[in-house]
mmCIF file of C-alpha atoms in Angstrom:
data_model
loop_
_atom_site.group_PDB
_atom_site.id
_atom_site.type_symbol
_atom_site.label_atom_id
_atom_site.label_comp_id
_atom_site.label_asym_id
_atom_site.label_seq_id
_atom_site.Cartn_x
_atom_site.Cartn_y
_atom_site.Cartn_z
ATOM 1 C CA MET A 1 -25.107 -9.642 -12.368
ATOM 2 C CA ASP A 2 -27.216 -9.950 -15.563
ATOM 3 C CA PRO A 3 -25.359 -10.087 -18.961
ATOM 4 C CA LEU A 4 -26.492 -6.595 -20.059
ATOM 5 C CA GLN A 5 -25.298 -4.981 -16.831
ATOM 6 C CA LYS A 6 -22.041 -6.943 -16.987
ATOM 7 C CA ASN A 7 -21.401 -5.797 -20.579
ATOM 8 C CA HIS A 8 -22.144 -2.181 -19.587
ATOM 9 C CA THR A 9 -19.672 -2.398 -16.704
ATOM 10 C CA LEU A 10 -16.899 -3.927 -18.832
ATOM 11 C CA ASN A 11 -17.237 -1.191 -21.463
ATOM 12 C CA SER A 12 -17.379 1.646 -18.947
ATOM 13 C CA GLU A 13 -14.700 3.927 -17.579
ATOM 14 C CA PHE A 14 -13.732 5.113 -14.144
ATOM 15 C CA ILE A 15 -12.856 8.735 -13.499
ATOM 16 C CA ILE A 16 -9.922 9.196 -11.110
ATOM 17 C CA LEU A 17 -10.698 12.407 -9.240
ATOM 18 C CA GLY A 18 -7.284 12.591 -7.619
ATOM 19 C CA PHE A 19 -6.625 15.958 -5.994
ATOM 20 C CA GLY A 20 -9.216 18.096 -7.774
ATOM 21 C CA ASP A 21 -9.705 20.213 -4.644
ATOM 22 C CA LEU A 22 -6.059 21.361 -4.770
ATOM 23 C CA ALA A 23 -6.148 22.977 -8.209
ATOM 24 C CA GLU A 24 -3.932 25.945 -7.226
ATOM 25 C CA LEU A 25 -1.192 23.696 -5.807
ATOM 26 C CA LYS A 26 -1.193 21.003 -8.508
ATOM 27 C CA ILE A 27 2.018 22.177 -10.207
ATOM 28 C CA PHE A 28 3.808 22.447 -6.856
ATOM 29 C CA PHE A 29 2.753 18.906 -5.865
ATOM 30 C CA PHE A 30 3.605 17.583 -9.345
ATOM 31 C CA VAL A 31 7.184 18.890 -9.064
ATOM 32 C CA LEU A 32 7.509 17.739 -5.424
ATOM 33 C CA PHE A 33 6.320 14.178 -6.066
ATOM 34 C CA LEU A 34 8.249 13.936 -9.344
ATOM 35 C CA ILE A 35 11.475 14.740 -7.452
ATOM 36 C CA MET A 36 10.544 12.199 -4.762
ATOM 37 C CA HIS A 37 9.763 9.603 -7.440
ATOM 38 C CA LEU A 38 13.142 10.104 -9.131
ATOM 39 C CA ILE A 39 14.981 9.932 -5.778
ATOM 40 C CA THR A 40 13.093 6.698 -4.950
ATOM 41 C CA LEU A 41 13.944 5.096 -8.300
ATOM 42 C CA ALA A 42 17.589 6.167 -7.983
ATOM 43 C CA GLY A 43 17.830 4.799 -4.424
ATOM 44 C CA HIS A 44 16.338 1.393 -5.183
ATOM 45 C CA THR A 45 18.239 1.065 -8.477
ATOM 46 C CA THR A 46 21.475 1.783 -6.592
ATOM 47 C CA ILE A 47 20.695 -0.962 -4.056
ATOM 48 C CA VAL A 48 19.934 -3.426 -6.882
ATOM 49 C CA LEU A 49 23.211 -2.576 -8.648
ATOM 50 C CA ILE A 50 25.541 -2.673 -5.648
ATOM 51 C CA THR A 51 24.051 -5.900 -4.247
ATOM 52 C CA PHE A 52 24.374 -7.483 -7.696
ATOM 53 C CA ILE A 53 27.901 -6.229 -8.510
ATOM 54 C CA ASP A 54 29.738 -6.158 -5.167
ATOM 55 C CA ALA A 55 31.307 -9.493 -4.224
ATOM 56 C CA CYS A 56 30.983 -8.754 -0.484
ATOM 57 C CA LEU A 57 27.201 -8.491 -0.722
ATOM 58 C CA GLN A 58 26.480 -11.937 -2.186
ATOM 59 C CA THR A 59 24.735 -13.187 0.949
ATOM 60 C CA PRO A 60 21.096 -14.181 1.617
ATOM 61 C CA MET A 61 20.360 -10.897 3.419
ATOM 62 C CA TYR A 62 21.377 -8.837 0.382
ATOM 63 C CA PHE A 63 19.701 -11.280 -2.011
ATOM 64 C CA PHE A 64 16.417 -10.482 -0.247
ATOM 65 C CA LEU A 65 17.222 -6.764 -0.112
ATOM 66 C CA ARG A 66 17.926 -6.681 -3.865
ATOM 67 C CA ASN A 67 14.654 -8.406 -4.700
ATOM 68 C CA LEU A 68 12.753 -6.206 -2.239
ATOM 69 C CA SER A 69 14.064 -3.156 -4.127
ATOM 70 C CA ILE A 70 13.081 -4.689 -7.488
ATOM 71 C CA ILE A 71 9.542 -5.289 -6.205
ATOM 72 C CA GLU A 72 9.456 -1.758 -4.778
ATOM 73 C CA ILE A 73 10.462 -0.259 -8.144
ATOM 74 C CA CYS A 74 7.647 -2.164 -9.897
ATOM 75 C CA TYR A 75 5.229 -1.239 -7.087
ATOM 76 C CA ILE A 76 5.746 2.526 -7.406
ATOM 77 C CA LEU A 77 5.739 2.395 -11.231
ATOM 78 C CA VAL A 78 2.213 0.936 -11.088
ATOM 79 C CA ILE A 79 0.916 3.931 -9.102
ATOM 80 C CA VAL A 80 3.104 7.051 -9.248
ATOM 81 C CA PRO A 81 3.261 7.841 -13.022
ATOM 82 C CA ASN A 82 -0.562 7.850 -13.194
ATOM 83 C CA MET A 83 -0.695 9.960 -10.044
ATOM 84 C CA LEU A 84 1.714 12.496 -11.572
ATOM 85 C CA ALA A 85 -0.372 12.624 -14.755
ATOM 86 C CA ASN A 86 -3.431 13.272 -12.593
ATOM 87 C CA PHE A 87 -1.779 16.404 -11.175
ATOM 88 C CA LEU A 88 -1.623 17.831 -14.706
ATOM 89 C CA SER A 89 -5.233 17.069 -15.615
ATOM 90 C CA ARG A 90 -8.536 17.940 -14.009
ATOM 91 C CA LYS A 91 -9.866 14.392 -14.263
ATOM 92 C CA GLN A 92 -8.196 11.225 -15.465
ATOM 93 C CA ARG A 93 -10.226 8.573 -17.246
ATOM 94 C CA MET A 94 -9.271 4.946 -16.767
ATOM 95 C CA PRO A 95 -10.885 1.975 -18.576
ATOM 96 C CA PHE A 96 -12.604 -0.644 -16.432
ATOM 97 C CA LEU A 97 -10.000 -3.313 -17.271
ATOM 98 C CA GLY A 98 -7.161 -0.808 -16.811
ATOM 99 C CA CYS A 99 -8.407 -0.058 -13.309
ATOM 100 C CA ALA A 100 -8.688 -3.789 -12.543
ATOM 101 C CA LEU A 101 -5.134 -4.386 -13.830
ATOM 102 C CA GLN A 102 -3.736 -1.533 -11.725
ATOM 103 C CA MET A 103 -5.428 -2.894 -8.607
ATOM 104 C CA HIS A 104 -4.253 -6.435 -9.333
ATOM 105 C CA LEU A 105 -0.605 -5.399 -9.801
ATOM 106 C CA PHE A 106 -0.678 -3.087 -6.795
ATOM 107 C CA ILE A 107 -2.047 -5.788 -4.455
ATOM 108 C CA ALA A 108 0.177 -8.502 -5.974
ATOM 109 C CA LEU A 109 3.407 -6.514 -5.593
ATOM 110 C CA GLY A 110 2.384 -5.230 -2.149
ATOM 111 C CA GLY A 111 1.554 -8.791 -1.087
ATOM 112 C CA ALA A 112 4.848 -10.138 -2.444
ATOM 113 C CA GLU A 113 6.655 -7.414 -0.482
ATOM 114 C CA CYS A 114 4.808 -8.392 2.720
ATOM 115 C CA PHE A 115 5.775 -12.049 2.341
ATOM 116 C CA LEU A 116 9.356 -11.132 1.426
ATOM 117 C CA LEU A 117 9.680 -8.967 4.548
ATOM 118 C CA ALA A 118 8.575 -12.014 6.572
ATOM 119 C CA ALA A 119 11.228 -14.134 4.808
ATOM 120 C CA MET A 120 13.845 -11.494 5.649
ATOM 121 C CA ALA A 121 12.771 -11.620 9.305
ATOM 122 C CA TYR A 122 13.285 -15.404 9.263
ATOM 123 C CA ASP A 123 16.753 -14.888 7.740
ATOM 124 C CA ARG A 124 17.682 -12.449 10.554
ATOM 125 C CA PHE A 125 16.191 -14.804 13.164
ATOM 126 C CA VAL A 126 18.385 -17.696 12.024
ATOM 127 C CA ALA A 127 21.484 -15.461 11.675
ATOM 128 C CA ILE A 128 21.242 -14.162 15.247
ATOM 129 C CA CYS A 129 19.532 -16.989 17.150
ATOM 130 C CA ASN A 130 21.254 -19.920 15.409
ATOM 131 C CA PRO A 131 24.452 -18.503 13.815
ATOM 132 C CA LEU A 132 26.429 -21.766 13.751
ATOM 133 C CA ARG A 133 23.830 -23.448 11.528
ATOM 134 C CA TYR A 134 23.014 -20.343 9.449
ATOM 135 C CA THR A 135 24.782 -21.469 6.249
ATOM 136 C CA LEU A 136 23.226 -24.940 6.533
ATOM 137 C CA ILE A 137 19.671 -23.594 6.959
ATOM 138 C CA ILE A 138 19.618 -20.464 4.764
ATOM 139 C CA THR A 139 20.864 -21.927 1.498
ATOM 140 C CA ARG A 140 20.617 -20.319 -1.929
ATOM 141 C CA ALA A 141 17.952 -22.874 -2.887
ATOM 142 C CA LEU A 142 15.836 -21.948 0.163
ATOM 143 C CA CYS A 143 16.207 -18.231 -0.632
ATOM 144 C CA LEU A 144 14.980 -18.792 -4.193
ATOM 145 C CA GLN A 145 12.088 -20.933 -2.942
ATOM 146 C CA MET A 146 11.018 -18.249 -0.452
ATOM 147 C CA LEU A 147 11.227 -15.551 -3.162
ATOM 148 C CA VAL A 148 9.136 -17.583 -5.616
ATOM 149 C CA LEU A 149 6.612 -18.466 -2.898
ATOM 150 C CA ALA A 150 6.301 -14.783 -1.887
ATOM 151 C CA CYS A 151 5.662 -13.674 -5.482
ATOM 152 C CA VAL A 152 3.296 -16.527 -6.413
ATOM 153 C CA SER A 153 1.303 -16.071 -3.183
ATOM 154 C CA GLY A 154 1.018 -12.318 -3.728
ATOM 155 C CA PHE A 155 -0.182 -12.661 -7.319
ATOM 156 C CA ALA A 156 -2.582 -15.555 -6.565
ATOM 157 C CA LEU A 157 -4.264 -13.782 -3.650
ATOM 158 C CA SER A 158 -4.389 -10.544 -5.639
ATOM 159 C CA LEU A 159 -6.067 -12.219 -8.622
ATOM 160 C CA THR A 160 -8.718 -13.730 -6.340
ATOM 161 C CA LEU A 161 -9.425 -10.449 -4.569
ATOM 162 C CA THR A 162 -9.430 -8.283 -7.715
ATOM 163 C CA THR A 163 -11.816 -10.676 -9.471
ATOM 164 C CA LEU A 164 -14.234 -10.622 -6.527
ATOM 165 C CA ILE A 165 -14.239 -6.814 -6.447
ATOM 166 C CA PHE A 166 -14.635 -6.238 -10.190
ATOM 167 C CA LEU A 167 -17.462 -8.760 -10.534
ATOM 168 C CA LEU A 168 -19.556 -6.289 -8.529
ATOM 169 C CA PRO A 169 -21.916 -4.005 -10.478
ATOM 170 C CA PHE A 170 -20.892 -0.326 -10.668
ATOM 171 C CA CYS A 171 -24.176 1.036 -11.979
ATOM 172 C CA GLN A 172 -24.162 4.496 -10.416
ATOM 173 C CA SER A 173 -21.179 6.832 -9.936
ATOM 174 C CA HIS A 174 -17.886 5.865 -11.572
ATOM 175 C CA ASP A 175 -15.962 8.711 -9.918
ATOM 176 C CA ILE A 176 -13.146 7.252 -7.807
ATOM 177 C CA ASN A 177 -12.269 9.728 -5.070
ATOM 178 C CA HIS A 178 -8.624 8.692 -4.991
ATOM 179 C CA PHE A 179 -5.481 9.000 -7.128
ATOM 180 C CA PHE A 180 -5.482 5.308 -8.126
ATOM 181 C CA CYS A 181 -7.811 2.284 -8.128
ATOM 182 C CA ASP A 182 -7.439 1.350 -4.481
ATOM 183 C CA ILE A 183 -9.625 -1.324 -2.855
ATOM 184 C CA PRO A 184 -11.717 0.826 -0.450
ATOM 185 C CA ALA A 185 -12.293 3.572 -3.059
ATOM 186 C CA VAL A 186 -13.538 1.117 -5.716
ATOM 187 C CA LEU A 187 -15.548 -0.996 -3.259
ATOM 188 C CA PHE A 188 -17.299 2.177 -2.097
ATOM 189 C CA LEU A 189 -18.796 2.645 -5.610
ATOM 190 C CA ALA A 190 -20.465 -0.773 -5.821
ATOM 191 C CA CYS A 191 -24.257 -0.566 -5.964
ATOM 192 C CA SER A 192 -24.987 -3.999 -4.462
ATOM 193 C CA ASP A 193 -24.478 -5.644 -1.088
ATOM 194 C CA THR A 194 -20.684 -5.835 -0.597
ATOM 195 C CA ARG A 195 -20.585 -7.672 2.740
ATOM 196 C CA THR A 196 -19.316 -10.908 1.175
ATOM 197 C CA ASN A 197 -16.631 -8.982 -0.697
ATOM 198 C CA GLU A 198 -15.648 -7.096 2.449
ATOM 199 C CA ILE A 199 -15.205 -10.427 4.249
ATOM 200 C CA ALA A 200 -13.046 -11.643 1.338
ATOM 201 C CA VAL A 201 -10.956 -8.439 1.527
ATOM 202 C CA PHE A 202 -10.535 -8.945 5.269
ATOM 203 C CA LEU A 203 -9.474 -12.607 4.870
ATOM 204 C CA VAL A 204 -6.962 -11.788 2.131
ATOM 205 C CA CYS A 205 -5.603 -8.895 4.207
ATOM 206 C CA MET A 206 -5.266 -11.284 7.138
ATOM 207 C CA LEU A 207 -3.149 -13.584 4.961
ATOM 208 C CA ILE A 208 -1.097 -10.784 3.379
ATOM 209 C CA LEU A 209 -0.768 -8.366 6.297
ATOM 210 C CA LEU A 210 -1.594 -9.633 9.774
ATOM 211 C CA ILE A 211 -0.106 -13.152 9.655
ATOM 212 C CA PRO A 212 3.300 -12.104 8.165
ATOM 213 C CA PHE A 213 3.412 -9.085 10.504
ATOM 214 C CA LEU A 214 2.771 -11.241 13.559
ATOM 215 C CA LEU A 215 5.484 -13.684 12.385
ATOM 216 C CA ILE A 216 7.897 -10.741 12.028
ATOM 217 C CA LEU A 217 7.078 -9.500 15.534
ATOM 218 C CA LEU A 218 7.526 -13.035 16.907
ATOM 219 C CA SER A 219 10.902 -13.333 15.134
ATOM 220 C CA TYR A 220 12.033 -10.031 16.620
ATOM 221 C CA ALA A 221 10.934 -11.065 20.105
ATOM 222 C CA PHE A 222 13.388 -14.004 19.839
ATOM 223 C CA ILE A 223 16.023 -11.788 18.155
ATOM 224 C CA ILE A 224 15.868 -9.132 20.900
ATOM 225 C CA ALA A 225 16.088 -11.838 23.586
ATOM 226 C CA ALA A 226 19.164 -13.275 21.827
ATOM 227 C CA ILE A 227 20.789 -9.821 21.450
ATOM 228 C CA LEU A 228 20.324 -9.091 25.166
ATOM 229 C CA ARG A 229 22.218 -12.300 25.948
ATOM 230 C CA ILE A 230 25.288 -11.051 24.006
ATOM 231 C CA HIS A 231 27.856 -9.914 26.584
ATOM 232 C CA SER A 232 29.889 -7.372 24.583
ATOM 233 C CA ALA A 233 28.417 -3.957 23.757
ATOM 234 C CA GLU A 234 30.055 -4.100 20.311
ATOM 235 C CA GLY A 235 28.416 -7.466 19.576
ATOM 236 C CA ARG A 236 25.002 -6.185 20.638
ATOM 237 C CA SER A 237 25.420 -3.049 18.519
ATOM 238 C CA LYS A 238 26.455 -5.053 15.431
ATOM 239 C CA ALA A 239 23.567 -7.511 15.816
ATOM 240 C CA PHE A 240 21.055 -4.714 16.304
ATOM 241 C CA SER A 241 22.349 -2.700 13.316
ATOM 242 C CA THR A 242 21.738 -5.634 10.953
ATOM 243 C CA CYS A 243 18.089 -5.815 12.080
ATOM 244 C CA ALA A 244 17.101 -2.207 12.794
ATOM 245 C CA GLY A 245 16.592 -1.240 9.148
ATOM 246 C CA HIS A 246 14.397 -4.233 8.370
ATOM 247 C CA LEU A 247 12.308 -3.748 11.526
ATOM 248 C CA LEU A 248 11.726 -0.042 10.770
ATOM 249 C CA VAL A 249 10.768 -0.758 7.142
ATOM 250 C CA SER A 250 8.365 -3.503 8.301
ATOM 251 C CA LEU A 251 6.679 -1.186 10.818
ATOM 252 C CA LEU A 252 6.231 1.554 8.187
ATOM 253 C CA HIS A 253 4.972 -0.816 5.492
ATOM 254 C CA TYR A 254 2.574 -2.859 7.626
ATOM 255 C CA GLY A 255 1.429 0.084 9.741
ATOM 256 C CA CYS A 256 0.092 2.078 6.774
ATOM 257 C CA ALA A 257 -1.374 -0.975 5.026
ATOM 258 C CA ILE A 258 -3.175 -2.284 8.128
ATOM 259 C CA PHE A 259 -4.650 1.175 8.763
ATOM 260 C CA ILE A 260 -6.122 1.310 5.226
ATOM 261 C CA TYR A 261 -7.288 -2.268 4.615
ATOM 262 C CA ILE A 262 -8.166 -3.935 7.936
ATOM 263 C CA ARG A 263 -11.425 -2.076 8.573
ATOM 264 C CA PRO A 264 -15.080 -2.125 7.411
ATOM 265 C CA LYS A 265 -16.442 -0.126 4.460
ATOM 266 C CA SER A 266 -18.398 2.093 6.865
ATOM 267 C CA CYS A 267 -15.094 3.546 8.144
ATOM 268 C CA TYR A 268 -14.004 4.666 4.655
ATOM 269 C CA THR A 269 -12.812 8.304 4.706
ATOM 270 C CA PRO A 270 -11.605 9.388 1.225
ATOM 271 C CA GLU A 271 -9.477 12.396 2.198
ATOM 272 C CA GLN A 272 -7.736 10.606 5.069
ATOM 273 C CA ASP A 273 -7.135 7.548 2.875
ATOM 274 C CA LYS A 274 -5.534 9.678 0.160
ATOM 275 C CA ILE A 275 -3.070 11.178 2.639
ATOM 276 C CA VAL A 276 -2.090 7.775 4.088
ATOM 277 C CA SER A 277 -1.841 6.337 0.552
ATOM 278 C CA LEU A 278 0.461 9.210 -0.449
ATOM 279 C CA ILE A 279 2.727 8.219 2.429
ATOM 280 C CA TYR A 280 2.976 4.508 1.602
ATOM 281 C CA THR A 281 3.222 4.954 -2.187
ATOM 282 C CA ASN A 282 5.637 7.914 -2.196
ATOM 283 C CA VAL A 283 7.255 8.735 1.143
ATOM 284 C CA THR A 284 8.044 5.319 2.644
ATOM 285 C CA PRO A 285 9.451 3.825 -0.617
ATOM 286 C CA MET A 286 11.803 6.839 -0.791
ATOM 287 C CA LEU A 287 12.941 6.258 2.819
ATOM 288 C CA TYR A 288 13.648 2.518 2.468
ATOM 289 C CA PRO A 289 17.033 2.820 0.656
ATOM 290 C CA MET A 290 18.122 5.493 3.152
ATOM 291 C CA ILE A 291 17.100 3.337 6.115
ATOM 292 C CA TYR A 292 18.959 0.296 4.769
ATOM 293 C CA SER A 293 22.101 2.171 3.704
ATOM 294 C CA LEU A 294 22.584 4.742 6.479
ATOM 295 C CA ARG A 295 22.745 2.134 9.263
ATOM 296 C CA ASN A 296 24.563 -0.503 7.217
ATOM 297 C CA LYS A 297 28.368 -0.288 6.987
ATOM 298 C CA GLU A 298 28.545 -3.023 4.321
ATOM 299 C CA VAL A 299 26.146 -1.170 1.980
ATOM 300 C CA LYS A 300 27.990 2.124 2.540
ATOM 301 C CA GLY A 301 31.318 0.384 1.924
ATOM 302 C CA ALA A 302 30.019 -1.206 -1.299
ATOM 303 C CA LEU A 303 28.701 2.164 -2.474
ATOM 304 C CA ARG A 304 32.092 3.764 -1.775
ATOM 305 C CA ARG A 305 33.888 1.023 -3.711
ATOM 306 C CA LEU A 306 31.489 1.484 -6.652
ATOM 307 C CA LEU A 307 32.060 5.251 -6.711
ATOM 308 C CA ASP A 308 35.855 4.814 -6.394
ATOM 309 C CA SER A 309 35.911 2.363 -9.315
ATOM 310 C CA ARG A 310 34.034 4.867 -11.493
ATOM 311 C CA ASN A 311 36.456 7.661 -10.599
ATOM 312 C CA GLN A 312 39.549 5.636 -11.515
#
């Protein structure tokens, strides 16, 4: 890119088109997604509080769950407030660097969540397949190391990918047909050959999505085999209940992300992408606390104790 074109790009703005074709329903969707956003924040904040306060939940599994909720809160705050503002305006202008920052944080936090879900799968694998050595293997130091590694890896890969995308020239349309600066929507606007960047996106997505997801599936193959070897029905039910929530969350998170990012630019479909993005930035984060708490007696017990202490 020549210096003049680079300077023009850096000083330009993107226009987030959002849901301009739903003008009559904008207020309805604003209220709907605002309620969902508040429920999501309340759910994840509750998980953070009870896993931090309750003495019975000071275990590696709840350490990971607490940090997963913290990442999820940051993740939705990067996207949803801007999306809500877009419902109230016809077009939303976003500076070039603002768009790059939003993409960087979104990929970084999403990547950290992917790696943390893989760490949680390893924790469940050791707990069920090697219970006698669980406390020796899954130490507090190892948990902290896995958390730091997940976050550093997510932010490092995100910085690399975001830099590669925003070094491209955007010399024609700056209208992003999405409700945030997502990778396919921004890449679609580039006016140069993006094959190298698409390969980079694919490689990063392999590292962030496919490899952790395959490790999770492998862990659960061993976990299911171990559960089937448990003789008592009560033992099998207890073992399965500690894993079911994590497995369901992993399938929802990776399923949507793989659908959006592991594909070529030629398959980009703006309207379909917006619907899937709405699901993984609004619906699934709202479901996660419900999934973890409804099937988990310890979380429900901790929540009851917290409410009882407030009523006394």
